[in-house]
Short mmCIF file of C-alpha atoms in Angstrom, two decimals:
data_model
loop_
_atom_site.label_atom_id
_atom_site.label_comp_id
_atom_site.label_asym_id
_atom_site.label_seq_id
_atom_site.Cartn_x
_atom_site.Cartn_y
_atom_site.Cartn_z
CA UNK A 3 -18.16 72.66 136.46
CA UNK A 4 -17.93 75.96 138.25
CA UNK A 5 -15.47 77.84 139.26
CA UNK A 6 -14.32 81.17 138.04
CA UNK A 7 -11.31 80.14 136.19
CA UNK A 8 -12.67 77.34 134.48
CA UNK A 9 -16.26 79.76 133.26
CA UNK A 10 -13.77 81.98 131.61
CA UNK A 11 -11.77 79.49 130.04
CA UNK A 12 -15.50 77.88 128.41
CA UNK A 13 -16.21 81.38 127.44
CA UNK A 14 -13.11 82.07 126.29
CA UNK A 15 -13.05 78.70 124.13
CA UNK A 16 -16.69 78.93 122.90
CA UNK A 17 -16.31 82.72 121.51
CA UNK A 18 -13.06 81.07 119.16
CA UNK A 19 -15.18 77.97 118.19
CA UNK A 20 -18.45 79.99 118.05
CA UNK A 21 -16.80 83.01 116.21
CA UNK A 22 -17.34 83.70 112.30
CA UNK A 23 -14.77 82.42 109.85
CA UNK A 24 -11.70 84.87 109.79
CA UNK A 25 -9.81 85.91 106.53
CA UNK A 26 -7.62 83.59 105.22
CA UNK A 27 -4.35 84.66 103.93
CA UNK A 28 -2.79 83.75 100.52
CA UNK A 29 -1.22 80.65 101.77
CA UNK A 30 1.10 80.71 98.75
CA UNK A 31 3.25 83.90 100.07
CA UNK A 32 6.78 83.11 99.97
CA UNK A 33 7.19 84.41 103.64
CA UNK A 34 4.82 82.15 106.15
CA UNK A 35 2.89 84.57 108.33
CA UNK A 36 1.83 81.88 110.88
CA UNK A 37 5.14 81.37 112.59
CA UNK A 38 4.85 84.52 114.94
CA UNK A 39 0.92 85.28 115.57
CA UNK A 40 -0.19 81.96 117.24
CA UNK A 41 0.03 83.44 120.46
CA UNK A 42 -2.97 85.82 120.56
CA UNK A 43 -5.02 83.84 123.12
CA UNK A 44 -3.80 83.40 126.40
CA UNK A 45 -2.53 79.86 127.79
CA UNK A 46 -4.93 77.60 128.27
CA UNK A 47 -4.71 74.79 130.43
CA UNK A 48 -5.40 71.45 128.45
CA UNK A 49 -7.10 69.45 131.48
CA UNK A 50 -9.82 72.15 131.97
CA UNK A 51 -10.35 72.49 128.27
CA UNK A 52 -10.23 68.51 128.13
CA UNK A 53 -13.60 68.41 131.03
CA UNK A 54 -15.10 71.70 128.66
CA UNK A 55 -14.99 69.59 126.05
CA UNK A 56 -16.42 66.45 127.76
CA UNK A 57 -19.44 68.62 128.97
CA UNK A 58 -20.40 69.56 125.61
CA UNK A 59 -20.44 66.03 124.45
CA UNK A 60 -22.22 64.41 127.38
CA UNK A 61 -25.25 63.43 125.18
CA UNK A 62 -23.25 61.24 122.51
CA UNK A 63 -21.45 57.96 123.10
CA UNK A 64 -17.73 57.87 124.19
CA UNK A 65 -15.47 57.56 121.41
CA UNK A 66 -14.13 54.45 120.81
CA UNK A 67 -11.57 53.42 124.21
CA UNK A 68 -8.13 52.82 122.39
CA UNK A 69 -5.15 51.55 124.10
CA UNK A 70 -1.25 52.53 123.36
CA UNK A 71 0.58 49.44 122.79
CA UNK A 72 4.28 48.66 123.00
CA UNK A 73 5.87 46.12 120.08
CA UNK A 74 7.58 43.72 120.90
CA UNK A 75 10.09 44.01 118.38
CA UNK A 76 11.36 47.12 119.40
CA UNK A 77 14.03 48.05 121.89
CA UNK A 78 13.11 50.67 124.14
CA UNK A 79 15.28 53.81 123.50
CA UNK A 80 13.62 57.03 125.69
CA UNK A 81 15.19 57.42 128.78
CA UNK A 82 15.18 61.19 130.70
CA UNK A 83 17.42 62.58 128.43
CA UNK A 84 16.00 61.35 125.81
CA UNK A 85 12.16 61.78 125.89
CA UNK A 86 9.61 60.09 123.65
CA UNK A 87 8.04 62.02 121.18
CA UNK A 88 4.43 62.01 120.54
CA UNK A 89 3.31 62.20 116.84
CA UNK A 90 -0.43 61.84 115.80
CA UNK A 91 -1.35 61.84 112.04
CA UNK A 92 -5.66 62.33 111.45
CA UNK A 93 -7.60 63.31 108.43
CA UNK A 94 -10.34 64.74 110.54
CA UNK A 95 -12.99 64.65 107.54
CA UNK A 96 -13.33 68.38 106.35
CA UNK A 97 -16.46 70.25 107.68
CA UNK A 98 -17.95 70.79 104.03
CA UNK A 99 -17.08 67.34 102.87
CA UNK A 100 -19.00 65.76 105.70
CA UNK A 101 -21.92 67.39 104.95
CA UNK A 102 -22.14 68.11 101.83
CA UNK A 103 -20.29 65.91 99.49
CA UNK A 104 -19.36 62.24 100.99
CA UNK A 105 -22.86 60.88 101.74
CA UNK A 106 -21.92 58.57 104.41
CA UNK A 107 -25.51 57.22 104.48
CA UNK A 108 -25.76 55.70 107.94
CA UNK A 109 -24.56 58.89 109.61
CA UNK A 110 -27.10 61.39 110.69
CA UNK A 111 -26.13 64.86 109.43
CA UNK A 112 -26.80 65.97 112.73
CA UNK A 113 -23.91 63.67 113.73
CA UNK A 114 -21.85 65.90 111.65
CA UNK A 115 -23.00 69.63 112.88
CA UNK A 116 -20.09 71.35 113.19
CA UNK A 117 -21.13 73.18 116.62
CA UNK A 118 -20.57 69.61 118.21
CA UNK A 119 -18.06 67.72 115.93
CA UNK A 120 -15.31 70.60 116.68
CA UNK A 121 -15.28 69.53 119.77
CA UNK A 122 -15.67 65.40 119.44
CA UNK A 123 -11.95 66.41 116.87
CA UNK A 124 -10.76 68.66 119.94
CA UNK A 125 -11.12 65.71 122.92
CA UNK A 126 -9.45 63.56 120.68
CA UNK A 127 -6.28 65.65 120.11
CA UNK A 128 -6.83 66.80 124.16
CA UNK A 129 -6.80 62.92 124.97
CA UNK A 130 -3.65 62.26 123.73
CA UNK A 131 -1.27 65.31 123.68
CA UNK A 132 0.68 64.92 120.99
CA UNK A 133 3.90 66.74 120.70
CA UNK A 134 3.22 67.01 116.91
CA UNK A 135 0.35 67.25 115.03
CA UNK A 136 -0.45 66.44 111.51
CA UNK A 137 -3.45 66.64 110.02
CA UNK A 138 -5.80 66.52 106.70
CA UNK A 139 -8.77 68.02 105.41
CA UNK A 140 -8.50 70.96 107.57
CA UNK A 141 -11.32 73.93 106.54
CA UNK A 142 -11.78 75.15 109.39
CA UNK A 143 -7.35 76.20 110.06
CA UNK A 144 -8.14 79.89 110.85
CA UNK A 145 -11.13 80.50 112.96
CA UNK A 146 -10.88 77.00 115.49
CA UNK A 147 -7.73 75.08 114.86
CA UNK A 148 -4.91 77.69 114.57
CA UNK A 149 -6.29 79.87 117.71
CA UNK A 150 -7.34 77.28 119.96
CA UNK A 151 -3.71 74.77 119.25
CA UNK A 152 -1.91 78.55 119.75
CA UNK A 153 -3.50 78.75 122.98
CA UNK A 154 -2.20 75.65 124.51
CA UNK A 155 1.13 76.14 123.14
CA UNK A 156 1.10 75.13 119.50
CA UNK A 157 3.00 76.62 116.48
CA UNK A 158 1.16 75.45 113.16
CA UNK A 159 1.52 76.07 109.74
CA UNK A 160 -1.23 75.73 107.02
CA UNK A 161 -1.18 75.00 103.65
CA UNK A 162 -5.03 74.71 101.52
CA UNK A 163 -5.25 72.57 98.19
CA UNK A 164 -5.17 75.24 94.76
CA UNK A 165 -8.23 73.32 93.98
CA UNK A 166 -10.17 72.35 97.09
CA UNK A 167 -13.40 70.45 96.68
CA UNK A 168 -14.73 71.93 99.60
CA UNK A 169 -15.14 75.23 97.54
CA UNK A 170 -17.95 73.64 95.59
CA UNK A 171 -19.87 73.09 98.50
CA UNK A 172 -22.54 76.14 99.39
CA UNK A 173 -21.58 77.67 102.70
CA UNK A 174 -18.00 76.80 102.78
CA UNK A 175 -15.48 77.89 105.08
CA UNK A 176 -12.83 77.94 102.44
CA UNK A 177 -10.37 75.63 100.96
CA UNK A 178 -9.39 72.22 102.77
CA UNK A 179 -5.83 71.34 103.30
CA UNK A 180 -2.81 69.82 105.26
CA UNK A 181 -1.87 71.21 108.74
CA UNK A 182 1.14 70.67 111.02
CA UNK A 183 1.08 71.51 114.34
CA UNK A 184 4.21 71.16 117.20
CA UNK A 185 4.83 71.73 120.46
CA UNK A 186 6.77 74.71 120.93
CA UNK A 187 8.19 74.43 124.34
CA UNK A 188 9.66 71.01 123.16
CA UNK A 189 11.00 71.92 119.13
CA UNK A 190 12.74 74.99 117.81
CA UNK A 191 11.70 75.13 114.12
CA UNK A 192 14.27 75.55 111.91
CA UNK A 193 13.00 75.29 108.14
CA UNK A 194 9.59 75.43 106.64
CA UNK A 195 8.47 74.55 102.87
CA UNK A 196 5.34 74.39 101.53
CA UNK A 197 4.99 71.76 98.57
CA UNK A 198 3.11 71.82 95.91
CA UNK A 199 3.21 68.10 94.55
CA UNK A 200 3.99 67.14 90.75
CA UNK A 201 3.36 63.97 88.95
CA UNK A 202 5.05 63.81 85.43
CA UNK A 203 6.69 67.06 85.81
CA UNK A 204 2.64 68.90 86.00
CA UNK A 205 2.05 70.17 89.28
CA UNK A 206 -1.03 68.60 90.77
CA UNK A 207 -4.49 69.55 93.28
CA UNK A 208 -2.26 68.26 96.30
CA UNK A 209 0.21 69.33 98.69
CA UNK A 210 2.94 68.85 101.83
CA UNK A 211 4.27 70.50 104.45
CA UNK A 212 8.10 70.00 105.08
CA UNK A 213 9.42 71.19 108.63
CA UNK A 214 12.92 70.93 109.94
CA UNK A 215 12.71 71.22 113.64
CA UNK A 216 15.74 70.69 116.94
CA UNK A 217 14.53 68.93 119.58
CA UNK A 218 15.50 71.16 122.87
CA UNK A 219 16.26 68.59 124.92
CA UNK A 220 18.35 66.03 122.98
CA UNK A 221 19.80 68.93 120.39
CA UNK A 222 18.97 66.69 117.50
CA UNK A 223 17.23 67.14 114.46
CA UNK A 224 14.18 65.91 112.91
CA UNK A 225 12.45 66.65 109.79
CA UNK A 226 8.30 65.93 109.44
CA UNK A 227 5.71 66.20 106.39
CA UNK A 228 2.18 66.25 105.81
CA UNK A 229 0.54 65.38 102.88
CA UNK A 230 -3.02 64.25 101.23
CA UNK A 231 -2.22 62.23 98.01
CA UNK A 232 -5.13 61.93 95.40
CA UNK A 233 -8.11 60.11 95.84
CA UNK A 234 -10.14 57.33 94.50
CA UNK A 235 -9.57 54.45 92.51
CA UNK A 236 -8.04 54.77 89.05
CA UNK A 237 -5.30 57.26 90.25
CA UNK A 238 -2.76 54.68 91.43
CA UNK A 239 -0.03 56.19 88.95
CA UNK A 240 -0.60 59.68 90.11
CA UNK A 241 -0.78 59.06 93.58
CA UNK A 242 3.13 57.37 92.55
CA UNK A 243 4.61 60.22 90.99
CA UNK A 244 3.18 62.10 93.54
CA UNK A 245 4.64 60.03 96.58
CA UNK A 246 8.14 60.05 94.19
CA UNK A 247 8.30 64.41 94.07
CA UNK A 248 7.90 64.22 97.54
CA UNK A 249 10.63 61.70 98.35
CA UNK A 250 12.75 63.55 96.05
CA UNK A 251 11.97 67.18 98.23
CA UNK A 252 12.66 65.22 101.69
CA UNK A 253 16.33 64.00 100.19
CA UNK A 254 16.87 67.57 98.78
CA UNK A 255 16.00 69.13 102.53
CA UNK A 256 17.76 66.65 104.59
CA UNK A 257 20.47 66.78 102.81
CA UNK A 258 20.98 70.00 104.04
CA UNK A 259 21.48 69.34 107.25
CA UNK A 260 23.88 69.95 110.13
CA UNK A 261 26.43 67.24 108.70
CA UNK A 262 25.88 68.91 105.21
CA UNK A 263 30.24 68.56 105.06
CA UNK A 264 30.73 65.18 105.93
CA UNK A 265 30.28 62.36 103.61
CA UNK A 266 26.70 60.82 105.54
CA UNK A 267 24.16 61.09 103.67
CA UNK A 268 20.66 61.35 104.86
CA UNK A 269 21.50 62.68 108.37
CA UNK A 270 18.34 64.30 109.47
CA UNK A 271 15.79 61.61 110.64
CA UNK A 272 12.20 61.93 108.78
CA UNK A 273 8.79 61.86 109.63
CA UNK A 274 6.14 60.98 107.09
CA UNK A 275 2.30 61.15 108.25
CA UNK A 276 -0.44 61.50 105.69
CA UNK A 277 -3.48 60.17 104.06
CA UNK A 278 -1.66 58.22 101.27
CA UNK A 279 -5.45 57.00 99.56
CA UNK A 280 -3.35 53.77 98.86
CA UNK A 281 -3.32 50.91 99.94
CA UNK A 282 -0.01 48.94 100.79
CA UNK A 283 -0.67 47.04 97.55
CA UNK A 284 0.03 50.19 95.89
CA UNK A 285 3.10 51.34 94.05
CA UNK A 286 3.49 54.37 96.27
CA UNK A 287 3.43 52.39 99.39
CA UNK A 288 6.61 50.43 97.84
CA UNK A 289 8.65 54.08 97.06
CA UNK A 290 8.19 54.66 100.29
CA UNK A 291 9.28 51.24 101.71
CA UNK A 292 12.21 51.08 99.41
CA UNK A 293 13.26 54.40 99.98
CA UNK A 294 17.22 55.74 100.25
CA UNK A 295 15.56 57.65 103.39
CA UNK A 296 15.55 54.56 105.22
CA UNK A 297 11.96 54.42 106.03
CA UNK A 298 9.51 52.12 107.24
CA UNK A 299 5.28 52.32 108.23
CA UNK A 300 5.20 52.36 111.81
CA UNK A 301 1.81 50.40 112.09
CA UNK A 302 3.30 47.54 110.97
CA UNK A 303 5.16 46.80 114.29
CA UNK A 304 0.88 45.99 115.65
CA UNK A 305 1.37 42.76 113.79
CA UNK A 306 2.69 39.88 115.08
CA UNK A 307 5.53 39.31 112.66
CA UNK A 308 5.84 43.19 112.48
CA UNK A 309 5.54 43.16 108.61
CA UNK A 310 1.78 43.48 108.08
CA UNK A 311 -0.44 47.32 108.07
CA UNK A 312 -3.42 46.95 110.38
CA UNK A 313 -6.72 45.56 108.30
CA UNK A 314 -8.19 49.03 108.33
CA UNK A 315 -7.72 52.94 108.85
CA UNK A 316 -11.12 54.11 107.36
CA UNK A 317 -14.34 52.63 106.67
CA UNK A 318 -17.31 54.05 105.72
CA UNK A 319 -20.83 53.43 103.80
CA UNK A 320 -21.45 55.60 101.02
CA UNK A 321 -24.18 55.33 98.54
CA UNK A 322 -21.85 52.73 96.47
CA UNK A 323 -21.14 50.58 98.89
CA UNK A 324 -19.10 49.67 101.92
CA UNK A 325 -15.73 50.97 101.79
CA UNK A 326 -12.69 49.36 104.59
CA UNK A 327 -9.53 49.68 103.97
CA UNK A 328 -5.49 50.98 105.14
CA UNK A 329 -4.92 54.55 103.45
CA UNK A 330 -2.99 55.99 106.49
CA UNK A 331 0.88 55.89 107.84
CA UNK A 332 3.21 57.58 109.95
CA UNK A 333 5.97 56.69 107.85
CA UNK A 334 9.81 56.89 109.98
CA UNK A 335 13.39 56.30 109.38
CA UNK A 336 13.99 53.33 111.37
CA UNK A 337 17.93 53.24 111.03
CA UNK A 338 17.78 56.52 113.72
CA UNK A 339 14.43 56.50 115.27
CA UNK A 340 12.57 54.33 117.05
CA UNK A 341 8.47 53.14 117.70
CA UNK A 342 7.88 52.89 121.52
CA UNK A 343 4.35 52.96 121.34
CA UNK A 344 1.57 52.82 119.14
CA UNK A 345 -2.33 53.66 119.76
CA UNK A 346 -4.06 50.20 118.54
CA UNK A 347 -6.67 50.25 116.56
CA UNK A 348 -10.46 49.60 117.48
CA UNK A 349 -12.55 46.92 116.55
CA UNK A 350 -15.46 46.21 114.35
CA UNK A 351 -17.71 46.51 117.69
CA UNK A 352 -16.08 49.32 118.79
CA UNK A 353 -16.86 51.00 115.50
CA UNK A 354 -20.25 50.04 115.19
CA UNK A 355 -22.75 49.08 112.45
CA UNK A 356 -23.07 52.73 111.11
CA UNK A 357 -19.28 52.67 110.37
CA UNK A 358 -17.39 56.38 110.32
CA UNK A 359 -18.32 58.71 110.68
CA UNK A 360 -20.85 58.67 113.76
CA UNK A 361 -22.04 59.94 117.00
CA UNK A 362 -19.36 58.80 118.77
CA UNK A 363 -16.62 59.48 116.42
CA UNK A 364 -15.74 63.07 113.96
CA UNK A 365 -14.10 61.20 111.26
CA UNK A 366 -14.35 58.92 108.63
CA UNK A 367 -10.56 58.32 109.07
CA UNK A 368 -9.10 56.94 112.19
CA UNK A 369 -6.40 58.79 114.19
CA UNK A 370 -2.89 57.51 114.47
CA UNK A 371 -0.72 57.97 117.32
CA UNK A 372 2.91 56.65 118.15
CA UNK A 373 5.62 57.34 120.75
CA UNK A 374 9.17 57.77 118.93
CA UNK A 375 12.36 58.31 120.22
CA UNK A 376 16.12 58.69 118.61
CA UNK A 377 18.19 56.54 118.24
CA UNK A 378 21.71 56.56 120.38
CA UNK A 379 24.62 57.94 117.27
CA UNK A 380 27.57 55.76 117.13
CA UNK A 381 29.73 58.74 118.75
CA UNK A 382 27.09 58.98 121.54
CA UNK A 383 28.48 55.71 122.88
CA UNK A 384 32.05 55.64 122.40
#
């Protein structure tokens, strides 16, 4: 590239993504010790880092070109004053999964090195600038994600499984988990909790990540969560009691909110991303539908009668077979927020024989992206 500026910015990028794993703190400490010390790296400007990235990766294919869509079902509700947000949800496949416990047979483990993949995860999140960020299967939170997100204006928060898989794997980095990242000059946070989820009153291996944030330029509120729900086939129950606690902690937080006194329930609009491991067949999917919160899977606006999830948010080959199928939402209270956009989803040729993961893409999960704004209140046009 050349160019002073941009040299030091590579440098300064490669030493964080280059640098040894960094101590992890208990991420069960009743005070959250990321909220004030992700600004130890100097801004960053996200174009440069965008072409750093790109020169990296100039040997592997181009991910997959997606497009963001607009329903046609929707009414358009952003205007100047009221700016679209940007929300991506990704399980980015953690590092010692990939290589060392899902077997995805038609992927090359060199497709997987980490000294590469970091940075096919980073051009992704680069590409599309989300205002917040959620993601799963995060190992690799302290030494790359949390420093390099700081750096171009992030606040995240962390929170690793008790249990994480990842641990059995030889050369770990540490536990996997859920991580939310948001934009700071955009959202003031106001609330954090870190959830440990229960199914039939035992608490289980996974976990959420509640925020309460006000938007600085429209003054309202808006409450997210992260969360991984429990794998595999078999656990359909769990994975329901699980989605159920959750529910239950995003009515007990909401109702909290800045119209705590007067008799409206529910006032705080919510946010939902997460690897669910369910499909919409599942009883989990239908708490969520059915919810008192109002809420409804944003994907479903790609289909023509806006009532149908997209065929596929994973697929993968693993040593017992082919695997396709619609485990991930962004999940949003359509009574006070609306879709504007949504990043479609590729094709079967765009994905390839191999499947996910691959050269030309980090994941064995596909990234989810939508544009959401709020909804006008009734006093806001009297």
């Amino acid at each position: 590239m050349g160019g002073s500026s941009s040299s030091k910015l590579f440098g300064t990028m490669a030493q964080t993504l280059n640098s040894d794993p960094l101590a992890q703190p208990d991420p069960y400490l009743k005070e959250n010790p990321d909220q004030d010390e992700d600004q130890h790296l100097a801004e960053v400007d996200p174009n440069l880092l965008l072409r750093e990235c790109e020169k990296v990766l100039q040997k592997r294919p181009a991910r997959p070109h997606r497009v963001l869509v607009q329903p046609s079902s929707t009414a358009r509700c952003s205007h100047k004053h009221n700016p679209s947000i940007r929300v991506m949800q990704w399980n980015i496949l953690a590092q010692a999964l990939g290589e060392g416990k899902d077997r995805f047979i038609c992927c090359p483990l060199e497709a997987l090195n980490w000294n590469e993949r970091k940075y096919l995860i980073l051009e992704e999140i680069l590409t599309y600038r989300p205002d917040i960020l959620c993601l799963q299967e995060v190992d690799h939170y302290y030494d790359t994600f949390q420093p390099i997100m700081a750096s171009l204006g992030y606040c995240g928060s962390f929170l690793a499984k008790p249990w994480s898989p990842c641990l059995d794997v030889e050369q770990n980095n540490g536990p996997d988990g859920c991580a939310l990242f948001y934009r700071q000059s955009r959202f003031n946070l106001l609330t954090t909790a870190h959830l440990r989820l229960s199914a039939m009153m035992l608490p289980t291996n996974q976990v959420a990540i509640v925020q309460t944030f006000r938007c600085q330029m429209t003054g309202r509120w808006l409450c997210v969560a992260v969360t991984h729900l429990k794998a595999r086939s078999g656990w359909e129950r769990l994975r329901s009691a699980q989605g159920a606690d959750l529910l239950q902690s995003l009515r007990d937080i909401t109702s909290q909110g800045p119209n705590q006194n007067q008799d409206v329930p529910n006032t705080i609009p919510v946010v939902v991303c997460g690897d669910f491991n369910a499909e919409p067949s599942e009883d989990v999917y239908r708490r969520f539908s059915s919810s008192p919160l109002g809420l409804t899977s944003a994907y479903r606006l790609l289909s023509s009668d806006g009532q149908s999830e997209p065929a596929y948010t994973t697929w993968k080959i693993r040593p017992s077979g082919e695997s396709c199928g619609t485990l991930d939402y962004i999940w949003y209270t359509h009574g006070a927020l609306s879709v504007e956009k949504l990043l479609d989803i590729p094709t079967e040729e765009q994905i390839g024989p191999g499947r996910l993961p691959s050269y030309h893409y980090p994941s064995d999960h596909l990234s989810l992206l939508c544009d959401i704004s709020f909804r006008e209140e009734p006093h806001r046009l009297m």
